[in-house]
Amino acid sequence: MKETASPSSRLLRGAFILVLAAILSKLIGTIQKIPLQNIGGDGVFGIYNAVYPFYTLVLLVATAGFPAAVSKFVAEEMASGREAGARRVLRISSMMLVVLGVLFGVLMYVAAPLLAAWIDNMHTEAALRSAALALPLVPIMAGLRGYFQGMHDMMPTAVSQVAEQTVRVAAMVALLLWLHQLGAADDWIAAGATFGSAAGGAAGLLVMLIYWWLYRRRTRLAAIQVQVEQAPVQHQPAWPLLKALLLYALPICLGSLSAPLISLVDTFTMPRLLKASGWSEAEAMIQFGVYNRGIPLVQMMSMLATSMSVLFIPALADARIRDRHDLIRSQTQQTVNWFWLLGLASSAGIAMLAMPVDIMLYEDAIGSDTIRWLAFTGIGATLSIVTAALLQGMGSVRAPAIHLLLATIVKAVLNIVLVPHYGINGAAIAGIVAYSLAALLNIILLIRLTQFPVSWREMVWKPLLVTIVMCAGVGVWQWLMDWLLPALGMHARLEALIVTLGGIAIGGILFLIGLFRTQLMTEQQAAALPKIGSRLVPWLNKLRIIKK
């Protein structure tokens, strides 16, 4: 007899599917910036990175919170056996989302010259208009995702996320190659790249519409087979439901807006400040492109934190409901310690390998210094994401958003102070301070709420020791390769690839050894790792890495 999956197992499986899809789609979205710079150059790269945070912000205003809101109300209707009510939630939310998407799309398209003037670079105008074309498509897709999530079916969301990113990148690369071959100007090449968002939005929407059609066809056939007479739908006023959706979605929207605001600070301040420092409009965009070389690396660091953070909220919420303060305290302490260690080691590793990574990915080393500075924004970014999720899981929704808004203000002020003196490196330093401030404020609040013990030895000195040993090993590897590889006459990018991959391998091994020798991870914790723990521990014991 076939067992029916329990609600909790369905939720865990759904969360796992969403995490995998989020990691894959974010990985695709991050890696796509490398061919963008390689094909278009730093000027196109700068324009794209000036426009994309603004597009993301507008998109979040139009959609953020609505998938979660629709999911909640649909789940409630389905739990009460009111499938018609669930469809009514989708219908009303979809009408509102379509209106918002079209409205914001038209406003962004029409106001593109004004926005370009605010950015202080008219080269961004065509790209702003191109990005605006995606806005009418994406909101309705968000509503459909929320509907299926409300029925605990995460697969449509996962497939549409991956399809959206894959088509977006494919369209972007195709247009980049075509426009570059035509000899188009940088602003039109960047506009072709941002048009990928519209192509991706159309693909994601198409996937959701196919799932919706299959679902409606399946439910109609099931109703005919069992000859179910559905209760007539009561025509209730739409405004109460619409108001409830808005009230539920608004706090989530405000929390989501905080993160892209820091990126938007760079968009609205750096081109202006660089021009004031003596760069021309085109040169300022090239400098902005060089600055953004390190951003995908930092995004890959925080990508894991973002994807895993969705798992902390329900776990902590459940512990809070059951009044398990001991569980909340231990989970919070362990999570903060782990992500601080991972953020520190990853940032230090990127900083050590900045020059070979820059050559490997972008053909030259002119962005190496900035990549070194930007690498350390990853510590604060990673910790601020994870600690915000922990706070939300304990019911503190507004505080992390306020902390990140405060960090945004600090970032803007420091950009104004530092960029005229230190150029793009000044903006990177401002980012380190801003993200670190948000993370620190979140951690202080977590300590106050959970009373988890703070051990300087475990939280600071041991992670620093492991990171220093790791960096020393990577430094020795780089010194040896700088001595050996030039004699072989290899291409510069191949040399950089060898140095980078070897450095990652050596750094990873030394990090793993340090992790167990300092007992930052124990044998029991390693054995508890899902899927790999049972295989990892015997291998580590054989190599005598685990300290007994």
XYZ file of C-alpha atoms in Angstrom:
548
model
C 0.000 0.000 0.000
C 1.394 3.355 -1.018
C 2.064 5.728 1.866
C 0.797 9.260 1.682
C 3.367 11.890 2.457
C 2.687 13.826 5.656
C 2.192 17.604 5.495
C 5.518 18.176 7.257
C 7.418 15.929 4.831
C 5.751 17.675 1.882
C 6.796 21.042 3.303
C 10.394 19.877 3.836
C 10.540 18.410 0.339
C 9.063 21.622 -1.066
C 11.568 23.757 0.840
C 14.403 21.569 -0.468
C 13.159 21.943 -4.061
C 12.904 25.713 -3.687
C 16.393 25.971 -2.177
C 17.894 23.935 -5.032
C 16.045 26.023 -7.633
C 17.099 29.259 -5.916
C 20.752 28.169 -5.823
C 20.702 27.095 -9.481
C 18.874 30.205 -10.734
C 21.082 32.553 -8.702
C 24.189 30.738 -9.897
C 23.068 31.184 -13.516
C 22.250 34.841 -12.855
C 25.624 35.472 -11.222
C 27.781 33.667 -13.773
C 26.047 35.484 -16.682
C 27.919 38.663 -15.723
C 31.207 37.131 -16.839
C 30.318 36.794 -20.575
C 28.603 40.176 -20.308
C 31.910 41.829 -19.387
C 34.007 39.639 -21.708
C 31.867 40.416 -24.774
C 30.662 43.930 -24.027
C 33.626 45.304 -22.100
C 33.721 47.356 -18.905
C 31.654 50.210 -20.399
C 28.681 47.941 -21.181
C 29.235 46.146 -17.866
C 29.044 49.465 -16.032
C 25.809 50.561 -17.744
C 24.172 47.184 -17.084
C 25.127 47.244 -13.397
C 23.898 50.822 -13.064
C 20.455 49.921 -14.470
C 19.853 46.422 -13.067
C 19.611 47.378 -9.347
C 17.006 50.002 -10.251
C 15.004 47.452 -12.272
C 15.244 45.017 -9.339
C 14.001 47.681 -6.931
C 10.997 48.590 -9.098
C 10.212 44.899 -9.593
C 10.290 44.305 -5.842
C 7.906 47.207 -5.255
C 5.500 45.673 -7.792
C 5.737 42.040 -6.649
C 7.646 41.463 -3.381
C 5.558 39.788 -0.725
C 2.730 38.805 -3.056
C 3.827 35.192 -3.685
C 3.952 34.674 0.102
C 0.619 36.479 0.609
C -1.138 34.563 -2.173
C 0.389 31.321 -0.872
C -0.961 31.943 2.649
C -4.522 32.774 1.578
C -4.675 29.965 -0.988
C -3.460 27.456 1.638
C -6.193 28.627 4.034
C -8.906 28.298 1.372
C -7.709 24.841 0.286
C -7.481 23.652 3.916
C -11.161 24.611 4.292
C -12.078 22.753 1.097
C -12.879 25.940 -0.806
C -11.041 25.485 -4.105
C -13.220 28.151 -5.746
C -12.147 30.540 -2.993
C -8.504 29.757 -3.708
C -9.030 30.553 -7.400
C -10.731 33.793 -6.346
C -7.593 34.745 -4.392
C -5.515 34.117 -7.514
C -7.932 36.019 -9.756
C -8.063 39.141 -7.569
C -4.322 39.165 -6.822
C -3.505 38.627 -10.506
C -5.650 41.583 -11.563
C -3.847 43.808 -9.067
C -0.408 42.495 -10.057
C -1.097 43.034 -13.768
C -2.159 46.620 -13.068
C 0.959 47.235 -10.950
C 3.248 45.626 -13.534
C 1.863 47.609 -16.464
C 1.812 50.839 -14.427
C 5.421 50.531 -13.253
C 6.569 49.342 -16.685
C 5.023 52.356 -18.448
C 6.350 54.757 -15.794
C 9.871 53.350 -16.042
C 9.811 53.443 -19.841
C 8.483 57.011 -20.044
C 10.674 58.300 -17.208
C 13.882 56.704 -18.553
C 15.438 60.075 -19.596
C 14.716 61.517 -16.142
C 16.128 58.448 -14.379
C 19.243 58.572 -16.567
C 19.668 62.222 -15.563
C 19.370 61.241 -11.868
C 22.045 58.586 -12.410
C 23.983 61.402 -14.152
C 24.759 59.267 -17.179
C 22.556 59.422 -20.290
C 24.121 56.209 -21.614
C 21.747 54.332 -19.263
C 18.536 55.576 -20.942
C 18.192 52.822 -23.585
C 18.946 50.078 -21.043
C 16.332 51.492 -18.619
C 13.674 51.370 -21.357
C 14.698 47.853 -22.328
C 14.437 46.616 -18.726
C 10.993 48.244 -18.361
C 9.582 45.793 -20.927
C 9.879 42.944 -18.402
C 7.748 44.607 -15.725
C 4.288 43.782 -17.166
C 5.237 40.073 -17.424
C 6.834 39.228 -14.093
C 4.053 40.184 -11.592
C 1.447 37.758 -12.968
C 4.106 35.029 -12.821
C 4.666 35.879 -9.135
C 0.938 35.471 -8.422
C 0.806 32.053 -10.095
C 3.874 30.929 -8.142
C 2.152 31.924 -4.911
C -0.965 29.920 -5.892
C 0.947 26.669 -6.386
C 3.059 27.255 -3.259
C -0.203 27.608 -1.327
C -1.050 24.072 -2.446
C 2.422 22.904 -1.292
C 3.450 22.265 -4.901
C 6.871 23.899 -5.248
C 7.837 22.312 -8.548
C 6.149 24.930 -10.813
C 7.985 27.741 -8.989
C 11.298 25.875 -9.192
C 10.966 25.073 -12.915
C 9.853 28.605 -13.803
C 12.756 30.151 -11.827
C 15.322 28.055 -13.659
C 13.602 28.610 -17.041
C 13.430 32.364 -16.426
C 17.147 32.651 -15.638
C 18.268 30.280 -18.404
C 16.315 32.092 -21.146
C 17.354 35.479 -19.720
C 21.037 34.582 -19.974
C 20.675 32.913 -23.408
C 18.845 35.941 -24.838
C 21.356 38.316 -23.279
C 24.388 36.485 -24.714
C 22.765 36.154 -28.166
C 21.943 39.874 -28.299
C 25.392 40.792 -26.978
C 27.105 38.814 -29.740
C 24.791 40.171 -32.456
C 25.006 43.828 -31.405
C 28.758 43.598 -30.826
C 29.194 42.148 -34.322
C 27.145 45.044 -35.730
C 29.484 47.487 -34.000
C 26.693 49.036 -31.894
C 27.455 51.638 -29.242
C 27.858 50.609 -25.595
C 24.452 51.959 -24.550
C 22.623 49.851 -27.183
C 24.651 46.736 -26.352
C 23.728 47.228 -22.682
C 20.077 47.666 -23.714
C 20.273 44.303 -25.513
C 21.653 42.730 -22.329
C 18.852 44.143 -20.154
C 16.251 42.957 -22.700
C 17.158 39.466 -21.517
C 15.014 40.220 -18.440
C 11.929 40.564 -20.641
C 12.760 37.343 -22.517
C 13.332 35.515 -19.220
C 10.111 36.912 -17.742
C 8.167 35.700 -20.775
C 9.703 32.209 -20.448
C 8.973 31.997 -16.718
C 5.388 33.184 -17.267
C 4.880 30.662 -20.061
C 6.020 27.829 -17.761
C 3.583 28.948 -15.062
C 0.702 29.225 -17.556
C 1.423 25.680 -18.784
C 1.353 24.372 -15.199
C -1.895 26.281 -14.592
C -3.513 24.817 -17.742
C -2.446 21.277 -16.781
C -3.711 21.766 -13.246
C -7.133 23.087 -14.380
C -7.468 20.275 -16.906
C -6.616 17.683 -14.246
C -9.054 19.091 -11.672
C -11.876 19.331 -14.229
C -11.373 15.687 -15.256
C -11.272 14.584 -11.610
C -14.496 16.482 -10.890
C -16.226 14.823 -13.868
C -15.032 11.329 -12.887
C -16.341 11.547 -9.310
C -19.327 13.683 -10.362
C -18.674 16.300 -7.728
C -21.184 19.091 -7.475
C -19.262 22.162 -6.474
C -20.908 24.700 -4.215
C -21.828 27.934 -5.946
C -19.264 30.687 -5.482
C -20.552 33.496 -3.333
C -19.891 36.868 -4.915
C -18.229 38.725 -2.044
C -16.682 42.181 -2.427
C -13.075 42.060 -3.594
C -11.753 44.954 -1.495
C -11.548 43.119 1.914
C -9.469 40.338 0.343
C -7.331 42.837 -1.583
C -6.724 44.825 1.600
C -5.746 41.665 3.508
C -3.306 40.674 0.734
C -1.716 44.132 0.774
C -1.386 44.213 4.575
C 0.300 40.797 4.565
C 2.598 41.558 1.607
C 3.699 45.059 2.661
C 6.062 44.105 5.552
C 7.703 41.434 3.378
C 8.058 43.999 0.589
C 9.720 46.512 2.925
C 12.147 43.870 4.153
C 12.997 42.837 0.580
C 13.565 46.429 -0.527
C 16.358 47.018 1.937
C 18.978 44.811 0.245
C 18.868 46.273 -3.315
C 18.888 49.783 -1.845
C 22.606 49.431 -1.056
C 23.294 48.513 -4.700
C 21.105 51.409 -5.790
C 23.239 53.791 -3.707
C 26.191 52.942 -5.981
C 24.023 53.483 -9.084
C 22.965 56.989 -8.037
C 26.228 58.171 -6.442
C 29.244 56.578 -8.130
C 28.844 57.811 -11.771
C 28.171 61.324 -10.450
C 31.090 61.252 -7.983
C 33.487 59.777 -10.554
C 32.556 62.500 -13.066
C 33.099 65.139 -10.391
C 36.571 63.635 -9.840
C 37.525 64.339 -13.462
C 36.396 61.258 -15.400
C 34.296 61.722 -18.539
C 30.798 60.169 -18.735
C 32.052 57.170 -20.731
C 35.138 56.761 -18.512
C 32.973 56.891 -15.372
C 30.894 53.983 -16.716
C 34.067 52.014 -17.482
C 35.270 52.597 -13.900
C 31.858 51.534 -12.617
C 32.155 48.382 -14.728
C 35.586 47.615 -13.228
C 34.096 48.128 -9.757
C 31.345 45.602 -10.511
C 33.808 42.873 -11.499
C 33.975 41.737 -7.892
C 30.223 41.861 -7.259
C 29.421 38.404 -8.791
C 32.044 36.831 -6.502
C 30.464 38.410 -3.430
C 27.004 37.401 -4.688
C 28.139 33.788 -4.964
C 29.279 33.966 -1.344
C 25.957 35.317 -0.095
C 23.953 33.092 -2.479
C 24.284 30.083 -0.182
C 23.254 32.182 2.824
C 20.206 33.548 0.991
C 19.120 30.101 -0.162
C 19.635 28.432 3.213
C 18.087 31.289 5.197
C 14.555 30.267 4.112
C 14.999 27.060 6.121
C 15.785 28.870 9.390
C 12.532 30.841 9.567
C 10.064 27.911 9.899
C 12.455 25.954 12.175
C 12.835 28.839 14.621
C 9.159 29.768 14.396
C 8.277 26.190 15.350
C 10.734 26.257 18.277
C 9.268 29.593 19.430
C 5.693 28.237 19.319
C 6.769 25.183 21.345
C 8.556 27.503 23.811
C 11.903 25.738 23.232
C 14.257 28.564 24.241
C 17.171 26.142 24.584
C 16.729 25.027 20.967
C 16.446 28.619 19.734
C 19.615 29.566 21.652
C 21.723 26.659 20.358
C 20.506 26.985 16.739
C 21.155 30.727 16.741
C 24.645 30.425 18.222
C 25.670 27.619 15.879
C 24.309 29.409 12.790
C 26.005 32.735 13.583
C 29.332 30.992 14.336
C 29.201 28.944 11.146
C 28.341 31.736 8.751
C 30.870 34.091 10.337
C 33.563 31.431 9.791
C 32.448 30.681 6.212
C 32.159 34.382 5.345
C 35.584 35.183 6.802
C 37.352 32.286 5.063
C 35.622 32.901 1.714
C 36.373 36.627 1.780
C 40.020 36.067 2.687
C 40.341 33.425 -0.051
C 38.905 35.725 -2.743
C 41.161 38.566 -1.562
C 44.245 36.320 -1.771
C 43.355 35.118 -5.289
C 42.032 38.477 -6.560
C 44.635 38.965 -9.301
C 44.463 35.484 -10.926
C 40.658 35.502 -10.599
C 40.479 38.910 -12.317
C 42.667 37.717 -15.201
C 40.869 34.353 -15.461
C 37.390 35.889 -15.613
C 37.956 39.325 -17.161
C 41.236 39.009 -19.144
C 43.247 41.656 -17.247
C 44.102 42.602 -13.660
C 42.933 46.231 -13.511
C 40.128 45.380 -11.068
C 42.251 43.285 -8.669
C 42.617 45.898 -5.908
C 38.887 46.601 -5.898
C 38.074 42.869 -5.863
C 40.258 42.535 -2.736
C 38.266 45.247 -0.961
C 34.892 44.018 -2.246
C 35.670 40.480 -1.072
C 35.338 41.587 2.545
C 31.833 42.954 1.988
C 30.899 39.263 1.759
C 31.350 38.757 5.512
C 28.808 41.411 6.460
C 26.480 40.567 3.553
C 26.407 36.868 4.450
C 25.895 37.480 8.168
C 23.252 40.178 7.642
C 21.192 37.825 5.411
C 21.360 34.884 7.818
C 20.825 36.901 11.000
C 17.844 38.680 9.384
C 16.303 35.253 8.683
C 16.944 34.186 12.289
C 15.272 37.354 13.606
C 12.287 36.875 11.282
C 11.948 33.305 12.515
C 11.667 34.668 16.057
C 8.996 37.151 14.993
C 11.206 40.244 14.696
C 10.392 41.319 11.122
C 10.958 45.074 11.153
C 14.282 45.276 13.015
C 16.525 43.692 10.294
C 14.882 45.894 7.649
C 15.544 49.013 9.764
C 19.150 47.926 10.325
C 19.720 47.476 6.598
C 18.087 50.836 5.835
C 20.462 52.434 8.340
C 23.357 50.648 6.624
C 22.129 52.062 3.294
C 22.338 55.607 4.685
C 25.855 54.926 5.996
C 26.849 53.544 2.578
C 25.587 56.692 0.822
C 27.417 59.026 3.221
C 30.677 57.059 3.008
C 30.468 56.929 -0.808
C 30.246 60.731 -0.860
C 33.243 60.982 1.497
C 35.488 58.219 0.124
C 34.903 57.967 -3.666
C 36.357 61.438 -4.484
C 39.578 60.484 -2.650
C 39.922 56.740 -3.284
C 37.803 56.174 -6.412
C 36.063 52.827 -6.793
C 38.079 51.367 -3.882
C 36.393 53.955 -1.652
C 32.970 52.600 -2.616
C 34.138 49.077 -1.758
C 35.354 50.240 1.678
C 31.991 51.948 2.218
C 30.289 48.625 1.418
C 32.392 46.778 4.017
C 31.382 49.265 6.725
C 27.685 49.322 5.707
C 27.144 45.557 5.549
C 29.183 44.997 8.713
C 27.009 47.531 10.537
C 23.794 45.735 9.480
C 25.226 42.364 10.531
C 26.501 43.709 13.876
C 23.166 45.297 14.775
C 21.351 42.041 13.919
C 23.785 39.981 16.024
C 23.461 42.339 19.018
C 19.667 41.990 18.847
C 19.945 38.192 18.529
C 22.176 38.025 21.620
C 19.663 40.158 23.533
C 16.688 38.026 22.430
C 18.223 34.562 22.832
C 20.939 35.172 25.467
C 23.278 32.841 23.579
C 26.810 32.849 25.071
C 29.561 34.722 23.242
C 32.978 33.059 23.358
C 35.805 35.159 21.915
C 37.934 32.024 21.660
C 35.365 30.108 19.616
C 33.883 33.025 17.648
C 36.990 35.110 16.910
C 40.402 33.628 17.662
C 39.898 30.113 16.296
C 38.285 31.306 13.013
C 41.070 33.883 12.591
C 43.744 31.202 13.173
C 42.159 28.841 10.613
C 41.857 31.672 8.069
C 45.473 32.839 8.566
C 46.825 29.300 8.058
C 44.639 28.896 4.962
C 45.844 32.205 3.495
C 49.487 31.329 4.227
C 49.138 28.095 2.255
C 47.484 29.895 -0.677
C 50.221 32.554 -0.580
C 52.979 29.915 -0.799
C 51.151 28.272 -3.745
C 50.932 31.601 -5.598
C 54.630 32.298 -4.983
C 55.613 28.894 -6.388
C 53.376 29.324 -9.452
C 54.716 32.842 -10.112
C 58.157 31.260 -10.223
C 57.303 28.154 -12.283
C 54.548 29.045 -14.775
C 56.129 31.947 -16.735
C 58.837 29.557 -17.992
C 56.183 27.345 -19.614
C 54.965 30.115 -21.971
C 51.255 29.567 -21.288
C 48.453 31.988 -22.098
C 47.848 34.430 -19.233
C 44.265 33.227 -18.643
C 45.364 29.570 -18.527
C 48.072 30.447 -15.983
C 45.489 32.341 -13.939
C 43.112 29.354 -14.110
C 45.806 26.985 -12.766
C 46.717 29.390 -9.943
C 43.057 29.950 -9.026
C 41.969 26.300 -9.040
C 45.107 25.185 -7.193
C 44.645 27.961 -4.639
C 41.004 26.975 -4.063
C 41.995 23.308 -3.585
C 44.866 24.064 -1.179
C 42.825 26.645 0.708
C 39.904 24.227 1.006
C 42.081 21.393 2.343
C 43.820 23.648 4.892
C 40.450 25.073 5.946
C 39.067 21.569 6.466
C 42.128 20.506 8.502
C 41.945 23.672 10.609
C 38.231 23.193 11.140
C 38.718 19.823 12.823
C 42.084 20.448 14.494
C 40.663 23.485 16.323
C 37.422 21.523 16.963
C 35.297 24.223 15.376
C 33.635 21.120 13.921
C 33.496 17.844 15.812
C 33.248 14.301 14.507
C 29.622 14.135 15.692
C 28.716 17.312 13.796
C 30.413 16.018 10.640
C 28.590 12.682 10.925
C 25.276 14.550 11.207
C 25.731 16.259 7.823
C 22.939 15.015 5.504
C 23.897 12.613 2.683
C 27.698 13.083 3.001
C 28.353 12.723 6.759
C 28.496 8.904 6.823
C 31.049 8.874 3.969
C 33.035 11.928 5.043
C 33.906 10.878 8.611
C 35.692 7.566 7.744
C 37.715 9.375 5.055
C 38.688 12.152 7.483
C 39.626 9.595 10.146
C 41.784 7.697 7.654
C 43.669 10.917 6.869
C 43.878 11.675 10.637
C 42.283 15.090 10.103
C 39.732 14.747 12.904
C 41.175 15.485 16.337
C 40.321 12.797 18.874
